[in-house]
Short mmCIF file of C-alpha atoms and ligand atoms in Angstrom, two decimals:
data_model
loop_
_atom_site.label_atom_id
_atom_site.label_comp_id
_atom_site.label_asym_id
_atom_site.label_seq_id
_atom_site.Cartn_x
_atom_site.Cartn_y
_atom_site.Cartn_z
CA UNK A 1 0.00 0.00 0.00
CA UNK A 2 1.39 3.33 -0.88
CA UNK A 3 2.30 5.64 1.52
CA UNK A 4 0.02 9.04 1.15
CA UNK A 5 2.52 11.74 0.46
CA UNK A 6 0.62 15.36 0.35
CA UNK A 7 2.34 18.75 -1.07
CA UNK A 8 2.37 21.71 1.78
CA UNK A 9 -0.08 24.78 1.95
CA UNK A 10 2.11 26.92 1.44
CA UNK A 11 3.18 24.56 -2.12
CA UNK A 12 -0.42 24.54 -3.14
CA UNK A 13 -1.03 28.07 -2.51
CA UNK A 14 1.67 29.37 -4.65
CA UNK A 15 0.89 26.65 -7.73
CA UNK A 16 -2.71 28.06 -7.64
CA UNK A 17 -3.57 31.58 -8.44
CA UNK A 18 -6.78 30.71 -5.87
CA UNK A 19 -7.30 27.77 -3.19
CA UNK A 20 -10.94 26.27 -2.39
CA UNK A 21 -10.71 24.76 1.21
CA UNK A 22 -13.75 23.06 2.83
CA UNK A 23 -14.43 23.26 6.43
CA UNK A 24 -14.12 19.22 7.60
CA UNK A 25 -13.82 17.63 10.90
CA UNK A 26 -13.13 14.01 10.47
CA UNK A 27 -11.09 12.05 7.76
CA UNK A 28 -13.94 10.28 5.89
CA UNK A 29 -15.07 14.38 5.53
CA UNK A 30 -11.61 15.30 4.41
CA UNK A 31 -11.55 12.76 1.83
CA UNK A 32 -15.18 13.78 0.22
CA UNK A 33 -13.34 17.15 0.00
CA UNK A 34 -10.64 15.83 -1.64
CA UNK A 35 -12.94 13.78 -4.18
CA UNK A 36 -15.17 17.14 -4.95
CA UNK A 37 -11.55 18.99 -6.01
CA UNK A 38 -10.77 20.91 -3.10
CA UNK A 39 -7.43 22.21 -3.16
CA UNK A 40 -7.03 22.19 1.10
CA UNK A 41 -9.40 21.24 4.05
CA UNK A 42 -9.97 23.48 7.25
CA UNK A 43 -9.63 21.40 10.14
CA UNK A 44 -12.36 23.43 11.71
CA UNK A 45 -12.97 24.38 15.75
CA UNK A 46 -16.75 24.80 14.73
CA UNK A 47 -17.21 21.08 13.04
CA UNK A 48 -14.88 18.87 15.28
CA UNK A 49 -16.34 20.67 18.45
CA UNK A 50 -19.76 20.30 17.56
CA UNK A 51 -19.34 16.61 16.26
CA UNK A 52 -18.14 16.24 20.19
CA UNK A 53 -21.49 17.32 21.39
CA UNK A 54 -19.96 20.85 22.67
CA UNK A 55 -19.67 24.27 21.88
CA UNK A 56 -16.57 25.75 19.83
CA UNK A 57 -15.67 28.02 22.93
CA UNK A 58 -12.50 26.71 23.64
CA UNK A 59 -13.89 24.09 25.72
CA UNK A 60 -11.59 21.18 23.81
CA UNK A 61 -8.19 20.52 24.28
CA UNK A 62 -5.30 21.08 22.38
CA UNK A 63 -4.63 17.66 21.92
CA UNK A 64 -7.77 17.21 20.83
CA UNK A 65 -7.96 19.16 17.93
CA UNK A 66 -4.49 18.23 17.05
CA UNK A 67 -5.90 14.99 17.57
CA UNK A 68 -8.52 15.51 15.11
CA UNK A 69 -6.60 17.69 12.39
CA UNK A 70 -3.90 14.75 12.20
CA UNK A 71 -6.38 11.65 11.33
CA UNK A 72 -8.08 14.24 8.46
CA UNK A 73 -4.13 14.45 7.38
CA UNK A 74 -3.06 10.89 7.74
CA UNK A 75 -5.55 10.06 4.67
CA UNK A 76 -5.27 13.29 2.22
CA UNK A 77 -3.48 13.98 -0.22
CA UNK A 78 -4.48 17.75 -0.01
CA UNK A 79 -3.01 19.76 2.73
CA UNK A 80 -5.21 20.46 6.11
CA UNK A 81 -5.17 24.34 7.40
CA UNK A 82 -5.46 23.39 11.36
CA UNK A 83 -8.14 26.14 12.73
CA UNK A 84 -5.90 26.97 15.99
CA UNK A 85 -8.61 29.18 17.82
CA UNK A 86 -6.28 31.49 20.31
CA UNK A 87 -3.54 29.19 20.36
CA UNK A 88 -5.10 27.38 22.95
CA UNK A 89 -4.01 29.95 25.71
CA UNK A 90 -0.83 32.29 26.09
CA UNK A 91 1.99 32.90 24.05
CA UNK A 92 4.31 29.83 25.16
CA UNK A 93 0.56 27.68 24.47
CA UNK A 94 1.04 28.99 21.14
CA UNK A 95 5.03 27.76 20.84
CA UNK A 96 3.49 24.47 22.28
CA UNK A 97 1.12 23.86 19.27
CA UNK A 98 3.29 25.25 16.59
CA UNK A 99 5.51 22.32 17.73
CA UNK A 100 3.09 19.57 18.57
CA UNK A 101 1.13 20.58 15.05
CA UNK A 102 4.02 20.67 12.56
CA UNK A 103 5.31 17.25 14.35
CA UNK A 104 2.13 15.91 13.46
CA UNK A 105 2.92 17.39 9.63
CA UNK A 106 0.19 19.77 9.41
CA UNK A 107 1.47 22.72 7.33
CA UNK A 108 -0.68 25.28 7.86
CA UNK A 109 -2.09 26.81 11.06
CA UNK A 110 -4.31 29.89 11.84
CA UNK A 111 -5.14 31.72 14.78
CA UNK A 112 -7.18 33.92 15.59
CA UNK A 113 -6.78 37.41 17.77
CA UNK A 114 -9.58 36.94 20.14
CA UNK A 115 -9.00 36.31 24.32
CA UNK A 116 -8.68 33.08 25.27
CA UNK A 117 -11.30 31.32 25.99
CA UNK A 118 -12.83 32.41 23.16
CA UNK A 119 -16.45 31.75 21.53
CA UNK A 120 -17.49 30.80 17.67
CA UNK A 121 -17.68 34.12 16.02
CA UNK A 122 -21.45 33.67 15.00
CA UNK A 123 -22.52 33.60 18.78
CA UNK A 124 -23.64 37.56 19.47
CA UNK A 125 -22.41 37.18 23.21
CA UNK A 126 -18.40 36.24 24.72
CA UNK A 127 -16.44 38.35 21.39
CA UNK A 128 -13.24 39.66 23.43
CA UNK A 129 -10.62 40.73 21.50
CA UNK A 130 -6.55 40.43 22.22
CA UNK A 131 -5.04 43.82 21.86
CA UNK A 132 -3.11 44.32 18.67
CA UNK A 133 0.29 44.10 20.43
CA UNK A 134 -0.65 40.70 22.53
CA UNK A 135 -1.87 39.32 19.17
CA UNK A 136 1.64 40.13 17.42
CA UNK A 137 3.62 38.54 20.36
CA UNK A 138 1.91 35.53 19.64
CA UNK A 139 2.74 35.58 16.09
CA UNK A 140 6.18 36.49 16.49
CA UNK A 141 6.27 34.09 19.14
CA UNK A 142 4.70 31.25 16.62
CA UNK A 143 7.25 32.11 13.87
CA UNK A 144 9.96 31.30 16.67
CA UNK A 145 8.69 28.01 17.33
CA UNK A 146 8.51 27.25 13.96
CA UNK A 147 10.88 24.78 12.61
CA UNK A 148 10.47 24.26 9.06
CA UNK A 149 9.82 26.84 6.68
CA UNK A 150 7.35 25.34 4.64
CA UNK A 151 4.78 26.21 8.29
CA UNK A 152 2.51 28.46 7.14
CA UNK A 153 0.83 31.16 8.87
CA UNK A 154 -2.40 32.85 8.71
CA UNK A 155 -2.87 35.60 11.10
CA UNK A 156 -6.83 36.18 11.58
CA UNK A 157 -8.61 39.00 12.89
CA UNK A 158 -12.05 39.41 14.76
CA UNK A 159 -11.67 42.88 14.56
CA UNK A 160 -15.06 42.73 12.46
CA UNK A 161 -16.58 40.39 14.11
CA UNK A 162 -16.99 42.61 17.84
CA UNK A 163 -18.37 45.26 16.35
CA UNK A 164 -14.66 47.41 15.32
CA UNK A 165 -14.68 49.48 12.04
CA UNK A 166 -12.97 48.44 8.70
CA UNK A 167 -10.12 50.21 9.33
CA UNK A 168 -8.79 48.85 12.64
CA UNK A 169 -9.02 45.18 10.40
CA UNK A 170 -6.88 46.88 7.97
CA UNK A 171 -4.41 48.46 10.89
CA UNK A 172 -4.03 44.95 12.90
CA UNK A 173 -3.65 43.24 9.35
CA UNK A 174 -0.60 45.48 8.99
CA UNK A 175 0.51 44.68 12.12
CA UNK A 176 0.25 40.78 12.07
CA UNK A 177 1.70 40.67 8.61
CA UNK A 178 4.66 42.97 9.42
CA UNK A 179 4.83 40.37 12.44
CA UNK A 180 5.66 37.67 10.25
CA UNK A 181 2.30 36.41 9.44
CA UNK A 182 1.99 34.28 5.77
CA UNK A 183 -1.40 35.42 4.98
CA UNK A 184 -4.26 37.01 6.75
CA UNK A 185 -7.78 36.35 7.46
CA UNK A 186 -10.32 39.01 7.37
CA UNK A 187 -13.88 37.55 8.99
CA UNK A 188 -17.05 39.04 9.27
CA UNK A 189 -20.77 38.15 10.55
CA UNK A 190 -22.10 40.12 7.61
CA UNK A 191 -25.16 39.18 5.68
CA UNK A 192 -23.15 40.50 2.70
CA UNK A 193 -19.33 40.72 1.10
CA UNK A 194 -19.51 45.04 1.56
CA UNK A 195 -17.38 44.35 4.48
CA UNK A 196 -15.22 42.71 2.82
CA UNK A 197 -15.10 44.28 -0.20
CA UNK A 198 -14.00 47.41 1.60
CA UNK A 199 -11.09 45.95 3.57
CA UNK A 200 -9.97 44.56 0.20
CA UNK A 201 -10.14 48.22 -1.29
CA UNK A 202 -7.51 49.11 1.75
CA UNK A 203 -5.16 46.49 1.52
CA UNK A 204 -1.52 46.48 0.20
CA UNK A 205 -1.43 42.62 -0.43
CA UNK A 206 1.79 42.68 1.87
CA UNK A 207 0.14 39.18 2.25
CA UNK A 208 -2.59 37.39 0.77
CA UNK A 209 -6.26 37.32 1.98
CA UNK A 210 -8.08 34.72 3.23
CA UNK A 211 -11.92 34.64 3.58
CA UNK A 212 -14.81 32.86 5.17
CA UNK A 213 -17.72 33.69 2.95
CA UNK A 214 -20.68 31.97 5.42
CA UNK A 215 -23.46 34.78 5.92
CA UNK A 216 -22.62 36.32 2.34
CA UNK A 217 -22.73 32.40 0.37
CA UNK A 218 -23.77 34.72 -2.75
CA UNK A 219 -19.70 35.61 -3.66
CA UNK A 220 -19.23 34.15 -6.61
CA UNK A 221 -15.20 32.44 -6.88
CA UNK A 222 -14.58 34.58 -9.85
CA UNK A 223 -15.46 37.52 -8.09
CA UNK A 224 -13.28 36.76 -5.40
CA UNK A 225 -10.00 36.55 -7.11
CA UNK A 226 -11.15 40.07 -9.09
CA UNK A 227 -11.55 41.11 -5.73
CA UNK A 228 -7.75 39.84 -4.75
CA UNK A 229 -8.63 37.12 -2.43
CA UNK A 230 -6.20 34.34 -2.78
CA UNK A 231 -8.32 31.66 -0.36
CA UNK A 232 -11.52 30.89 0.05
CA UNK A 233 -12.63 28.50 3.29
CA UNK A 234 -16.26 27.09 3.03
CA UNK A 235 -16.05 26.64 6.65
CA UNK A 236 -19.17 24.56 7.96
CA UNK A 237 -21.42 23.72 5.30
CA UNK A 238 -20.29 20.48 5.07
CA UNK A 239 -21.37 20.02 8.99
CA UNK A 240 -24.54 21.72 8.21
CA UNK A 241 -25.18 19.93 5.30
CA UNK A 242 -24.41 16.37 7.65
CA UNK A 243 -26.77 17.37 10.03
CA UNK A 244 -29.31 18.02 7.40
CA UNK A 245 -29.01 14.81 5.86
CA UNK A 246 -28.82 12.54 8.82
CA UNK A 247 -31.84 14.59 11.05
CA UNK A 248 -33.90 13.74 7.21
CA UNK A 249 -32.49 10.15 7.24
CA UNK A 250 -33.24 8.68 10.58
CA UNK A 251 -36.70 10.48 10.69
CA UNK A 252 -37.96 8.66 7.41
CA UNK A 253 -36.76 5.71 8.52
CA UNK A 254 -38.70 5.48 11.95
CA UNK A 255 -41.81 7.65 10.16
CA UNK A 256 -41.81 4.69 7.45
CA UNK A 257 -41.04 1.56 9.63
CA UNK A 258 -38.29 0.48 7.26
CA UNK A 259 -35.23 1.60 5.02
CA UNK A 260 -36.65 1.51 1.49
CA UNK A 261 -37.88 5.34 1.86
CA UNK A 262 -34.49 6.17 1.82
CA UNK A 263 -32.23 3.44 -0.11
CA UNK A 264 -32.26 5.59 -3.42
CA UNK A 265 -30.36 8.47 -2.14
CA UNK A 266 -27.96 6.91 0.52
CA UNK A 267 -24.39 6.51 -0.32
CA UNK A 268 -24.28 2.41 -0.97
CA UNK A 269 -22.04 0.34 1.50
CA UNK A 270 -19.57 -0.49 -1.49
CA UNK A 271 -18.77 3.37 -1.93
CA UNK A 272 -18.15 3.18 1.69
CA UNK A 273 -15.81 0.12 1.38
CA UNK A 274 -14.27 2.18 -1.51
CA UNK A 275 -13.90 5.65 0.67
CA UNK A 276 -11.84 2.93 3.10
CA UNK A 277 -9.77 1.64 0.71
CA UNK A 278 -10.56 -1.46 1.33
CA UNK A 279 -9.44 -2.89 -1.76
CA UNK A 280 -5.49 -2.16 -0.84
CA UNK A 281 -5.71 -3.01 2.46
CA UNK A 282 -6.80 -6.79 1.63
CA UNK A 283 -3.83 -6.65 -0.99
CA UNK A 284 -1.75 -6.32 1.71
CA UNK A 285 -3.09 -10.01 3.49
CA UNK A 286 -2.87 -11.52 -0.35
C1 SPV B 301 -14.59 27.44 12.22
O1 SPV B 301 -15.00 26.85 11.21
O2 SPV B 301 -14.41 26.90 13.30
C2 SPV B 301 -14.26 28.86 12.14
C3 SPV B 301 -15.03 29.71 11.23
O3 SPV B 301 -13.43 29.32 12.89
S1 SPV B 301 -16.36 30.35 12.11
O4 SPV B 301 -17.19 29.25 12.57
O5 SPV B 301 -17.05 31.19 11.16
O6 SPV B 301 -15.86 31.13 13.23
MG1 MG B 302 -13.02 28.07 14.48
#
């Protein structure tokens, strides 16, 4: 059996003029990704905290992200971007998991400039940000810790996100970036991309932009890369669409009294056997 060899974010992202990640939080997710075309998954806080049964407010461990970010890697041949939340604490938390996460070979990490513990960004209560100069110990602190240079980076700010105008994004952007950050991350609770659109107008592209397009879904790829976004992360409609699916699923089933209502439009058990490579793992008995 061949030994999965992936190239590194920071590869991918400068073969591509634009990178499609999707939000995953398991490896059987990561490798649907993979199969759509995504270029990168997103290991994110959101999914593998909520496929726990708890909320993504820094109430999981370190290890168990890691944890979780690793098995999506072990089976990809795409890269994983490991959401990081705060860091998982202080600044020598944040040495800790630049360690423990590039030892596991994940080769991209972001982290976000809110107080730890923090809470998911969509939740209107609990939004505390870091001050700016906190925030850029952490990164220079990260980029310490860092051992191999192929690590990449992505400095993200909440600034939007509690409420602060565009231009105090733009001025902690600077900051992080002139910290030593690869790329940053510009998110917003917006219903649409205006936001955005006008931190893009103020940007020098010291760095490239990420974005997390989930209350404006209507921005359209092509637009984005007019716009100068390099990355796009489709952060959690794969868990959305999950829970869709199986609430729809297990309800027919008990409102029908048997499995036929839904036999049509599950995935078979041989694509499952397939997703598991099962086929090269009973070479290896032959
Ligand atoms: C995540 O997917 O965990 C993210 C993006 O960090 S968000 O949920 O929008 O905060
Ligand atoms: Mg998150």
């Amino acid at each position: 059996m061949q030994r999965l060899t992936y190239p590194s974010f920071r590869t991918v992202l400068e073969e591509r003029a634009f990178v499609r990640v999707a939000g995953v939080n398991h490896a059987l997710g990561g490798l649907l990704a993979e199969e759509a075309g995504c270029d990168a998954v997103w290991s994110s806080s959101l999914e593998v905290s909520a496929c726990r049964g708890v909320p993504d407010a820094s109430i999981l461990t370190m290890s168990e992200y890691l944890e979780a970010a690793a098995n999506i890697q072990k089976v990809l041949q795409i890269p994983v971007v490991a959401d990081c939340d705060t860091g998982y604490g202080g600044t020598m938390n944040v040495a800790h998991m630049m360690h423990e996460y590039e030892a596991a070979g994940i080769t991209a990490v972001c982290l976000e400039d809110k107080r730890f513990p923090k809470m998911n960004s969509f939740v209107g209560t609990g939004q505390h940000l870091l001050d700016t100069g906190e925030f850029t110990t952490k990164i220079s602190v990260a980029k310490r810790a860092q051992t191999s240079p192929e690590t990449f980076f992505i400095a993200r700010t909440e600034a939007l996100i509690v409420g602060q105008p565009v231009a105090e994004a733009l001025e902690r952007c600077r900051a992080y970036a002139d910290s030593g950050a690869d790329a940053v991350l510009i998110h917003s609770k917006a219903k649409t991309r205006d936001q955005i659109m006008a931190f893009l107008d103020g940007w020098d592209f010291r760095v490239p932009v990420v974005v997390v397009p989930t209350t404006y879904p209507d921005w359209q790829i092509d637009d984005m890369r007019a716009a100068g976004v390099s990355v796009v992360i489709y952060a959690n409609q794969g868990l959305r669409a999950t829970v869709a699916a199986l609430r729809d699923t297990y309800a027919a089933i008990l409102r029908h009294g048997d499995s036929t209502v839904v036999e049509g439009s599950i995935a078979s058990v041989r694509d499952i056997f397939d997703l598991q490579r099962l086929a090269e793992w009973q070479k290896l008995e032959a």
